[in-house]
mmCIF file of C-alpha atoms in Angstrom:
data_model
loop_
_atom_site.group_PDB
_atom_site.id
_atom_site.type_symbol
_atom_site.label_atom_id
_atom_site.label_comp_id
_atom_site.label_asym_id
_atom_site.label_seq_id
_atom_site.Cartn_x
_atom_site.Cartn_y
_atom_site.Cartn_z
ATOM 1 C CA MET A 147 -206.874 64.557 -157.445
ATOM 2 C CA GLU A 148 -208.363 67.235 -155.203
ATOM 3 C CA GLN A 149 -207.179 70.794 -154.721
ATOM 4 C CA ALA A 150 -205.765 71.135 -151.199
ATOM 5 C CA SER A 151 -208.030 73.273 -149.049
ATOM 6 C CA SER A 152 -205.177 75.448 -147.765
ATOM 7 C CA SER A 153 -201.896 76.464 -149.363
ATOM 8 C CA SER A 154 -200.552 78.275 -146.312
ATOM 9 C CA ASN A 155 -197.932 75.582 -145.748
ATOM 10 C CA LYS A 156 -196.809 75.374 -149.369
ATOM 11 C CA LEU A 157 -193.533 77.222 -148.845
ATOM 12 C CA TRP A 158 -192.737 75.102 -145.794
ATOM 13 C CA TYR A 159 -193.210 71.956 -147.847
ATOM 14 C CA LEU A 160 -191.172 73.307 -150.774
ATOM 15 C CA LYS A 161 -188.210 73.894 -148.471
ATOM 16 C CA HIS A 162 -188.186 70.162 -147.690
ATOM 17 C CA ILE A 163 -187.842 69.091 -151.327
ATOM 18 C CA ARG A 164 -184.306 67.845 -152.051
ATOM 19 C CA LEU A 165 -184.213 69.643 -155.400
ATOM 20 C CA PHE A 166 -184.429 73.039 -153.701
ATOM 21 C CA ASP A 167 -181.764 72.564 -151.023
ATOM 22 C CA GLY A 168 -179.861 75.807 -150.641
ATOM 23 C CA ILE A 169 -181.797 78.020 -153.053
ATOM 24 C CA SER A 170 -182.610 81.593 -152.055
ATOM 25 C CA SER A 171 -185.867 82.812 -150.524
ATOM 26 C CA SER A 172 -186.693 84.809 -153.671
ATOM 27 C CA ASP A 173 -186.161 81.754 -155.876
ATOM 28 C CA MET A 174 -188.379 79.758 -153.528
ATOM 29 C CA GLN A 175 -191.089 82.422 -153.778
ATOM 30 C CA GLU A 176 -190.947 82.132 -157.575
ATOM 31 C CA MET A 177 -191.404 78.374 -157.333
ATOM 32 C CA GLU A 178 -194.327 78.809 -154.930
ATOM 33 C CA LYS A 179 -196.135 80.945 -157.518
ATOM 34 C CA ILE A 180 -196.080 78.280 -160.231
ATOM 35 C CA THR A 181 -197.106 75.308 -158.081
ATOM 36 C CA ARG A 182 -200.462 74.160 -156.823
ATOM 37 C CA MET A 183 -200.976 71.788 -153.931
ATOM 38 C CA GLU A 184 -203.226 68.784 -154.427
ATOM 39 C CA GLU A 185 -204.427 65.945 -152.238
ATOM 40 C CA VAL A 186 -204.364 62.456 -153.759
ATOM 41 C CA LYS A 187 -206.271 59.606 -152.143
ATOM 42 C CA LYS A 188 -204.660 56.245 -151.402
ATOM 43 C CA ARG A 189 -204.391 53.931 -154.466
ATOM 44 C CA GLN A 190 -205.307 56.743 -156.865
ATOM 45 C CA PRO A 191 -203.071 56.976 -159.975
ATOM 46 C CA LEU A 192 -201.368 60.258 -160.801
ATOM 47 C CA TYR A 193 -200.552 59.121 -164.325
ATOM 48 C CA LEU A 194 -200.389 55.954 -166.437
ATOM 49 C CA PRO A 195 -198.033 54.753 -169.214
ATOM 50 C CA GLY A 196 -198.824 56.589 -172.441
ATOM 51 C CA ASP A 197 -200.308 59.648 -170.728
ATOM 52 C CA PRO A 198 -199.001 63.026 -171.913
ATOM 53 C CA SER A 199 -196.264 64.500 -169.731
ATOM 54 C CA SER A 200 -197.934 67.751 -168.774
ATOM 55 C CA SER A 201 -196.646 68.243 -165.212
ATOM 56 C CA VAL A 202 -193.789 67.662 -162.778
ATOM 57 C CA TYR A 203 -194.647 66.530 -159.245
ATOM 58 C CA LEU A 204 -193.124 67.271 -155.838
ATOM 59 C CA LEU A 205 -193.991 64.787 -153.093
ATOM 60 C CA LYS A 206 -194.860 66.540 -149.830
ATOM 61 C CA LYS A 207 -196.556 63.866 -147.748
ATOM 62 C CA GLY A 208 -197.211 60.154 -148.154
ATOM 63 C CA ARG A 209 -195.590 57.687 -150.558
ATOM 64 C CA VAL A 210 -195.798 57.244 -154.325
ATOM 65 C CA LYS A 211 -195.034 54.064 -156.280
ATOM 66 C CA ILE A 212 -193.362 54.307 -159.696
ATOM 67 C CA ALA A 213 -194.064 51.111 -161.656
ATOM 68 C CA ASN A 214 -194.860 49.487 -164.975
ATOM 69 C CA THR A 215 -196.376 46.233 -166.188
ATOM 70 C CA ALA A 216 -194.186 43.618 -167.846
ATOM 71 C CA PRO A 217 -195.364 41.838 -171.036
ATOM 72 C CA SER A 218 -196.255 38.871 -168.800
ATOM 73 C CA GLY A 219 -198.759 41.104 -167.005
ATOM 74 C CA LYS A 220 -196.739 41.193 -163.798
ATOM 75 C CA GLU A 221 -196.191 44.573 -162.180
ATOM 76 C CA VAL A 222 -192.602 45.722 -161.748
ATOM 77 C CA THR A 223 -191.962 48.453 -159.156
ATOM 78 C CA PHE A 224 -189.014 50.700 -159.944
ATOM 79 C CA GLU A 225 -189.145 52.871 -156.855
ATOM 80 C CA ILE A 226 -191.242 53.815 -153.847
ATOM 81 C CA LEU A 227 -190.792 57.521 -153.264
ATOM 82 C CA GLU A 228 -190.806 59.173 -149.852
ATOM 83 C CA PRO A 229 -191.571 62.854 -149.052
ATOM 84 C CA GLY A 230 -189.000 65.294 -150.421
ATOM 85 C CA GLU A 231 -188.724 63.713 -153.874
ATOM 86 C CA VAL A 232 -189.409 65.156 -157.327
ATOM 87 C CA PHE A 233 -190.868 62.812 -159.942
ATOM 88 C CA GLY A 234 -192.311 62.816 -163.444
ATOM 89 C CA GLU A 235 -189.544 65.163 -164.555
ATOM 90 C CA LEU A 236 -187.670 62.925 -166.998
ATOM 91 C CA GLU A 237 -190.457 62.565 -169.580
ATOM 92 C CA VAL A 238 -191.248 66.279 -169.235
ATOM 93 C CA LEU A 239 -187.635 67.165 -170.067
ATOM 94 C CA GLU A 240 -187.620 64.695 -172.976
ATOM 95 C CA ASP A 241 -191.067 65.828 -174.228
ATOM 96 C CA ALA A 242 -192.171 62.177 -174.216
ATOM 97 C CA PRO A 243 -195.311 60.339 -173.045
ATOM 98 C CA ARG A 244 -195.237 58.678 -169.631
ATOM 99 C CA SER A 245 -193.286 55.411 -169.675
ATOM 100 C CA THR A 246 -194.327 54.394 -166.149
ATOM 101 C CA SER A 247 -197.252 54.752 -163.793
ATOM 102 C CA ALA A 248 -197.316 56.741 -160.559
ATOM 103 C CA GLU A 249 -199.744 55.679 -157.816
ATOM 104 C CA ALA A 250 -200.337 57.038 -154.321
ATOM 105 C CA LEU A 251 -199.688 54.356 -151.697
ATOM 106 C CA ASP A 252 -201.115 56.560 -148.933
ATOM 107 C CA ASP A 253 -203.319 59.618 -148.749
ATOM 108 C CA THR A 254 -200.782 61.931 -150.314
ATOM 109 C CA LEU A 255 -200.041 65.625 -150.630
ATOM 110 C CA ILE A 256 -198.208 66.814 -153.743
ATOM 111 C CA CYS A 257 -197.274 70.014 -155.527
ATOM 112 C CA VAL A 258 -197.932 70.095 -159.267
ATOM 113 C CA ILE A 259 -195.860 72.241 -161.652
ATOM 114 C CA PRO A 260 -197.132 72.709 -165.217
ATOM 115 C CA ARG A 261 -194.576 71.664 -167.809
ATOM 116 C CA LYS A 262 -194.257 75.107 -169.431
ATOM 117 C CA ASP A 263 -193.667 76.820 -166.089
ATOM 118 C CA PHE A 264 -191.122 74.164 -165.069
ATOM 119 C CA ASP A 265 -189.155 74.631 -168.295
ATOM 120 C CA GLN A 266 -189.100 78.410 -167.809
ATOM 121 C CA TYR A 267 -188.026 78.077 -164.188
ATOM 122 C CA LEU A 268 -185.089 75.807 -165.083
ATOM 123 C CA ALA A 269 -184.020 78.221 -167.841
ATOM 124 C CA MET A 270 -183.857 81.031 -165.275
ATOM 125 C CA HIS A 271 -182.224 78.939 -162.497
ATOM 126 C CA PRO A 272 -179.286 76.900 -163.847
ATOM 127 C CA ASN A 273 -178.279 75.873 -160.303
ATOM 128 C CA VAL A 274 -181.568 73.995 -159.956
ATOM 129 C CA THR A 275 -180.983 72.383 -163.368
ATOM 130 C CA VAL A 276 -177.626 71.025 -162.162
ATOM 131 C CA LYS A 277 -179.235 69.548 -159.041
ATOM 132 C CA LEU A 278 -182.031 68.028 -161.098
ATOM 133 C CA THR A 279 -179.513 66.376 -163.415
ATOM 134 C CA LYS A 280 -177.743 64.850 -160.411
ATOM 135 C CA LEU A 281 -181.016 63.559 -158.938
ATOM 136 C CA ILE A 282 -181.986 62.005 -162.286
ATOM 137 C CA GLY A 283 -178.574 60.334 -162.493
ATOM 138 C CA LEU A 284 -178.950 58.977 -158.970
ATOM 139 C CA ARG A 285 -182.407 57.573 -159.749
ATOM 140 C CA LEU A 286 -181.179 55.893 -162.938
ATOM 141 C CA ARG A 287 -178.304 54.303 -161.011
ATOM 142 C CA LYS A 288 -180.766 52.984 -158.432
ATOM 143 C CA ILE A 289 -182.881 51.444 -161.200
ATOM 144 C CA GLN A 290 -179.752 49.923 -162.776
ATOM 145 C CA SER A 291 -178.799 48.495 -159.388
ATOM 146 C CA ARG A 292 -182.280 46.966 -159.043
ATOM 147 C CA VAL A 293 -181.979 45.342 -162.476
ATOM 148 C CA GLU A 294 -178.587 43.920 -161.480
ATOM 149 C CA ASP A 295 -180.196 42.558 -158.306
ATOM 150 C CA LEU A 296 -182.740 40.651 -160.385
ATOM 151 C CA VAL A 297 -180.054 39.193 -162.640
ATOM 152 C CA PHE A 298 -177.227 38.351 -160.241
ATOM 153 C CA ARG A 299 -178.786 37.764 -156.811
ATOM 154 C CA ASP A 300 -181.087 35.021 -155.563
ATOM 155 C CA VAL A 301 -184.328 36.050 -153.855
ATOM 156 C CA PRO A 302 -183.083 35.977 -150.223
ATOM 157 C CA ALA A 303 -180.101 38.135 -151.234
ATOM 158 C CA ARG A 304 -182.395 40.558 -153.091
ATOM 159 C CA LEU A 305 -184.633 40.894 -150.047
ATOM 160 C CA ALA A 306 -181.659 41.315 -147.693
ATOM 161 C CA HIS A 307 -180.269 44.002 -150.022
ATOM 162 C CA LEU A 308 -183.621 45.816 -150.177
ATOM 163 C CA LEU A 309 -183.982 45.855 -146.378
ATOM 164 C CA SER A 310 -180.374 47.026 -145.978
ATOM 165 C CA GLU A 311 -180.820 49.857 -148.476
ATOM 166 C CA VAL A 312 -184.079 51.029 -146.884
ATOM 167 C CA GLY A 313 -182.320 50.910 -143.512
ATOM 168 C CA LYS A 314 -179.589 53.212 -144.832
ATOM 169 C CA THR A 315 -181.901 55.717 -146.488
ATOM 170 C CA ASP A 316 -184.978 55.626 -144.257
ATOM 171 C CA GLY A 317 -183.967 53.930 -141.014
ATOM 172 C CA VAL A 318 -183.960 55.189 -137.430
ATOM 173 C CA VAL A 319 -181.483 53.819 -134.898
ATOM 174 C CA ASP A 320 -183.127 52.659 -131.681
ATOM 175 C CA LYS A 321 -182.160 50.360 -128.800
ATOM 176 C CA GLN A 322 -183.026 47.236 -130.822
ATOM 177 C CA GLY A 323 -181.293 48.115 -134.062
ATOM 178 C CA ILE A 324 -182.445 50.056 -137.127
ATOM 179 C CA ARG A 325 -186.185 50.616 -137.405
ATOM 180 C CA LEU A 326 -187.493 51.186 -140.919
ATOM 181 C CA ARG A 327 -189.762 54.202 -141.139
ATOM 182 C CA ALA A 328 -191.159 52.998 -144.481
ATOM 183 C CA LYS A 329 -193.938 50.502 -143.735
ATOM 184 C CA LEU A 330 -193.666 48.312 -146.819
ATOM 185 C CA THR A 331 -196.184 45.516 -147.331
ATOM 186 C CA HIS A 332 -194.945 42.089 -148.410
ATOM 187 C CA GLN A 333 -196.583 42.684 -151.812
ATOM 188 C CA GLU A 334 -194.731 45.994 -152.225
ATOM 189 C CA MET A 335 -191.437 44.303 -151.366
ATOM 190 C CA ALA A 336 -192.232 41.484 -153.794
ATOM 191 C CA ASN A 337 -192.865 43.984 -156.598
ATOM 192 C CA LEU A 338 -189.559 45.684 -155.835
ATOM 193 C CA ILE A 339 -187.458 42.510 -155.971
ATOM 194 C CA GLY A 340 -189.334 40.556 -158.641
ATOM 195 C CA CYS A 341 -190.902 37.647 -156.781
ATOM 196 C CA SER A 342 -194.214 36.590 -155.237
ATOM 197 C CA ARG A 343 -195.716 37.915 -152.010
ATOM 198 C CA GLU A 344 -195.708 34.391 -150.608
ATOM 199 C CA THR A 345 -191.963 34.094 -151.197
ATOM 200 C CA VAL A 346 -191.322 37.380 -149.387
ATOM 201 C CA SER A 347 -193.454 36.235 -146.432
ATOM 202 C CA THR A 348 -191.514 32.956 -146.228
ATOM 203 C CA ILE A 349 -188.084 34.618 -146.349
ATOM 204 C CA MET A 350 -189.101 37.322 -143.881
ATOM 205 C CA GLY A 351 -190.121 34.545 -141.510
ATOM 206 C CA GLN A 352 -186.711 32.930 -141.993
ATOM 207 C CA PHE A 353 -184.946 36.244 -141.307
ATOM 208 C CA ARG A 354 -187.043 36.647 -138.154
ATOM 209 C CA ASP A 355 -186.254 33.097 -136.965
ATOM 210 C CA GLN A 356 -182.533 33.751 -137.573
ATOM 211 C CA GLY A 357 -182.709 36.843 -135.348
ATOM 212 C CA LEU A 358 -181.940 39.219 -138.210
ATOM 213 C CA ILE A 359 -185.168 41.218 -138.060
ATOM 214 C CA TYR A 360 -188.078 41.928 -135.732
ATOM 215 C CA MET A 361 -191.578 42.493 -137.104
ATOM 216 C CA ASP A 362 -194.324 44.341 -135.261
ATOM 217 C CA GLY A 363 -197.218 44.539 -137.706
ATOM 218 C CA ARG A 364 -195.815 46.400 -140.721
ATOM 219 C CA THR A 365 -192.976 47.938 -138.710
ATOM 220 C CA ILE A 366 -189.664 46.187 -139.403
ATOM 221 C CA THR A 367 -186.528 46.536 -137.262
ATOM 222 C CA LEU A 368 -183.156 45.303 -138.494
ATOM 223 C CA LEU A 369 -181.648 43.609 -135.438
ATOM 224 C CA LYS A 370 -178.374 42.624 -137.148
ATOM 225 C CA PRO A 371 -177.909 45.027 -140.072
ATOM 226 C CA ASP A 372 -174.303 43.941 -140.716
ATOM 227 C CA ALA A 373 -175.287 40.283 -140.978
ATOM 228 C CA LEU A 374 -178.175 41.234 -143.269
ATOM 229 C CA SER A 375 -175.815 43.218 -145.506
ATOM 230 C CA ARG A 376 -173.507 40.205 -145.781
ATOM 231 C CA LEU A 377 -176.440 38.071 -146.954
ATOM 232 C CA ALA A 378 -176.979 40.497 -149.828
ATOM 233 C CA PHE A 379 -173.690 39.461 -151.485
#
């Protein structure tokens, strides 16, 4: 990881982190003092399973993949984070080694908060602690939902559900339908729903032929989001 050359925009970025919605300017200034901005190159890991939990991370720009490797050797992706997210906080709060890996999927900009400073900040700002607890609960529910997908849904339903959920959280309505801002590769989608890249490519082709989606390179548009949602169940 490389120290960002300029920190002039740090406060601007901090204001776009979900955890800090609604906090005062003075509280934001305190947070700015304990963070450092870093640039992370594409495909570079931020941490690996077993690493000590020495920092909490705030994602400013780019995407980060949270994953682990199953005993079979196959990678399982738990989440692909977009800008505005906090991550790495759970092991820090539990004083436990990293249980997952975090890898930059793009050239990424993050803010790093040392564990000691993060603990002190939460102790002084209980409102932020409450928000953090809610965000952790939401993330755990999303992971539980993904596990249920793997158990109870077939692969086409899993893929339809993934596309529908991304459309709800990171979609833009245009004249064709809902365009996904997240440019997921077929391998990334496969890791998220527990199948092979080839299977994803086949099913995406079927969805395209059925008029459910439109693909322009890595940009995906949901042409019939309601029909896609029905396929997920």
